[in-house]
C-alpha atoms as an extended CHARMM CRD file, in Angstrom:
* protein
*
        77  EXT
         1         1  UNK       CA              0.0000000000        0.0000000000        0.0000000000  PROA      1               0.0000000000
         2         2  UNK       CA              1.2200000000        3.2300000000       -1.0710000000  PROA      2               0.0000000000
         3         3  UNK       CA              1.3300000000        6.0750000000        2.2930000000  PROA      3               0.0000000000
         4         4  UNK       CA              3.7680000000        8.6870000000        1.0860000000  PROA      4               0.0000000000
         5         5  UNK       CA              1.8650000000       11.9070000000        0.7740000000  PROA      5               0.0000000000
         6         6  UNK       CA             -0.8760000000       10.2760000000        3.4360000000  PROA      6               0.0000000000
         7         7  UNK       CA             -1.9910000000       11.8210000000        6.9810000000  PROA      7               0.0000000000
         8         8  UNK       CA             -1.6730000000        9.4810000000        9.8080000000  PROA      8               0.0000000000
         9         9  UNK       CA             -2.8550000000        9.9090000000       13.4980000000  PROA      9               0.0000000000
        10        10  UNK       CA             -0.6090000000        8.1990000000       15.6100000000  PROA      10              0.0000000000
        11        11  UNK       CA             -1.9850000000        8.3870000000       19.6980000000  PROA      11              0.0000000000
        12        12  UNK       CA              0.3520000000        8.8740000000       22.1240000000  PROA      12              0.0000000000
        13        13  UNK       CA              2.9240000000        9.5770000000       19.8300000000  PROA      13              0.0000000000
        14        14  UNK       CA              5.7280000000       11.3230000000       22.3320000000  PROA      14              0.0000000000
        15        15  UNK       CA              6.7630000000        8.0700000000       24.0350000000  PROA      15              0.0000000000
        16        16  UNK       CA              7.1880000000        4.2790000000       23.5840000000  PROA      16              0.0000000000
        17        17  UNK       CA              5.6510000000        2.7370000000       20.8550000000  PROA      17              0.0000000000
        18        18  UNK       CA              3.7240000000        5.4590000000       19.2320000000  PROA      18              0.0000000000
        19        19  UNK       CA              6.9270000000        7.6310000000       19.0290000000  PROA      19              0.0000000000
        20        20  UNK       CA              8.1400000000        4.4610000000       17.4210000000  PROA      20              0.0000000000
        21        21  UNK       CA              5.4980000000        4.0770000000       15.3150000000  PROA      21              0.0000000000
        22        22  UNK       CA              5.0260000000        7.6020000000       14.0590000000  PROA      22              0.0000000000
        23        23  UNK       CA              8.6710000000        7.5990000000       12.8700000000  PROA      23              0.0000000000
        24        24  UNK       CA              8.3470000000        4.3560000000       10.8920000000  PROA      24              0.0000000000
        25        25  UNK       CA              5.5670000000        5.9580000000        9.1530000000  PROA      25              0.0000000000
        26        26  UNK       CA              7.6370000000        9.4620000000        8.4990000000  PROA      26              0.0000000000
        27        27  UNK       CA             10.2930000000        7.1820000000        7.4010000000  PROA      27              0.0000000000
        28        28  UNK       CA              7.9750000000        6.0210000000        4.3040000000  PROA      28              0.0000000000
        29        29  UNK       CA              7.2630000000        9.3130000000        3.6690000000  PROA      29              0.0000000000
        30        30  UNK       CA              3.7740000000        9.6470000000        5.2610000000  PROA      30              0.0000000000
        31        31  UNK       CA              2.7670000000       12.5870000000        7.2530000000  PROA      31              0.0000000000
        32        32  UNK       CA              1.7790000000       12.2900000000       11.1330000000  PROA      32              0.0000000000
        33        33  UNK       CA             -0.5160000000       13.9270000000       13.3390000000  PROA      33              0.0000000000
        34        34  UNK       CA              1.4630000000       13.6060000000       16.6870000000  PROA      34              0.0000000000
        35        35  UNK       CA             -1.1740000000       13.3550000000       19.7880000000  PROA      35              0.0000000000
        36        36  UNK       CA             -0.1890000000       13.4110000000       23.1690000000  PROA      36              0.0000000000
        37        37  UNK       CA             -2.2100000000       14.3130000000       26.5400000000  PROA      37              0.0000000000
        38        38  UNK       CA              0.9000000000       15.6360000000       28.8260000000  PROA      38              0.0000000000
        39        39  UNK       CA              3.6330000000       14.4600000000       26.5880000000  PROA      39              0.0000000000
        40        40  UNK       CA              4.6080000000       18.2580000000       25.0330000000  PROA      40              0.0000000000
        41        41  UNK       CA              8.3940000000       17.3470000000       25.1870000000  PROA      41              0.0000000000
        42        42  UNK       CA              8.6470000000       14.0590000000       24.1240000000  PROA      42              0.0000000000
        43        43  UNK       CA              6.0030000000       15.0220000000       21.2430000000  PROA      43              0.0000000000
        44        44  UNK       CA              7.7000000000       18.0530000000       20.0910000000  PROA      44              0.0000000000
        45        45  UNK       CA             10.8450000000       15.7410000000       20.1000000000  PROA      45              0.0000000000
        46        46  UNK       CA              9.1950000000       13.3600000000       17.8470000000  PROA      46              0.0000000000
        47        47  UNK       CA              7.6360000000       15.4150000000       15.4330000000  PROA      47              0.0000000000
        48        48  UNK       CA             11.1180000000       16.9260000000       15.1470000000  PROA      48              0.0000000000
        49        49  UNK       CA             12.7350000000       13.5500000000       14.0230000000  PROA      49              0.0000000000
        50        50  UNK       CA              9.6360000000       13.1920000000       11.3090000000  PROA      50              0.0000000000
        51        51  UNK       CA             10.6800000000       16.1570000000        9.9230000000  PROA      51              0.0000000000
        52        52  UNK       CA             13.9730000000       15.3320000000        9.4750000000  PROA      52              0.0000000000
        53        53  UNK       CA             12.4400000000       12.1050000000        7.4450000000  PROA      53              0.0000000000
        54        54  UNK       CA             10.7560000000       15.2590000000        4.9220000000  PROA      54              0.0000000000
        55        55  UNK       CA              7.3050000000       15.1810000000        6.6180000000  PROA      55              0.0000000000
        56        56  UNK       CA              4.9450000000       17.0800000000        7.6890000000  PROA      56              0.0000000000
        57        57  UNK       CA              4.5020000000       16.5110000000       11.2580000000  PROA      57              0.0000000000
        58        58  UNK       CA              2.2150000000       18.1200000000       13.9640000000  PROA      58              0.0000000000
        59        59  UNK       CA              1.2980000000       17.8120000000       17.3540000000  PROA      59              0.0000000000
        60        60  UNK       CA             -2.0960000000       17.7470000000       18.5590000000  PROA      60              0.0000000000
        61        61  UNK       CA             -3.0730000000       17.6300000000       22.3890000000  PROA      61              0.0000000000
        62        62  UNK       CA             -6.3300000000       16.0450000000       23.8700000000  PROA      62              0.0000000000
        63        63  UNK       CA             -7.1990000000       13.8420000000       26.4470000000  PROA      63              0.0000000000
        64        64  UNK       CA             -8.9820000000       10.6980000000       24.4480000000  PROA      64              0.0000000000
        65        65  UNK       CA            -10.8490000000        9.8940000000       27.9140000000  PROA      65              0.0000000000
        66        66  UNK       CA            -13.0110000000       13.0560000000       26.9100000000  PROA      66              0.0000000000
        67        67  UNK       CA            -15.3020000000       12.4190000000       23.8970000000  PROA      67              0.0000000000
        68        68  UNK       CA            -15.3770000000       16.4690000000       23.2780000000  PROA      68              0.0000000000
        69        69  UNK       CA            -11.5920000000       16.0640000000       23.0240000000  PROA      69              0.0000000000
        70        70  UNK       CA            -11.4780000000       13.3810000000       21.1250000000  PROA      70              0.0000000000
        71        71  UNK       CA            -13.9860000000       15.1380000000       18.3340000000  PROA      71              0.0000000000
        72        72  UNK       CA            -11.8720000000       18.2270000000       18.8450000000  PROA      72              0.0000000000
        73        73  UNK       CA             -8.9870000000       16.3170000000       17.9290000000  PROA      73              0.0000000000
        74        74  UNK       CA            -10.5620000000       15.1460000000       14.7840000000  PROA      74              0.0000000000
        75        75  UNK       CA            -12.1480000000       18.2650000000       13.7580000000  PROA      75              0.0000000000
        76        76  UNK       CA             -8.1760000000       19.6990000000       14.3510000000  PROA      76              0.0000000000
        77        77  UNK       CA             -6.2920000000       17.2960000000       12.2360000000  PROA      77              0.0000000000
């Protein structure tokens, strides 16, 4: 399946495995949507290291226990 030039949301993307995850999609050349909930660091650290991969890469807070955030979140991206 092609994904360079795609969006991808990738949850709880500033630590573990959806930092690690989020870079092995910026590594085929697909764009992230970096979510976190208190992560800011680690998630601006990530999103960082996309970009060096020649994505786009943004960061997007919410807390996904909230259904208002999680539409929010959508409605963002």
């Amino acid at each position: 399946m092609e994904v360079q030039g795609k969006v991808a949301l990738v949850t709880g993307a500033g630590v573990r495995v959806g930092r690690r995850v989020a870079l092995a999609l910026a590594g085929r050349g697909m764009d992230v949507a970096i979510h976190y909930n208190s992560s800011r660091g680690p998630a601006e650290a990530t999103a960082a290291t996309a970009r060096e991969a020649g994505v786009r890469a943004e960061l997007f807070q919410a807390n996904l226990g909230e259904i208002g955030q999680i539409r929010g979140l959508i409605d963002a991206i």
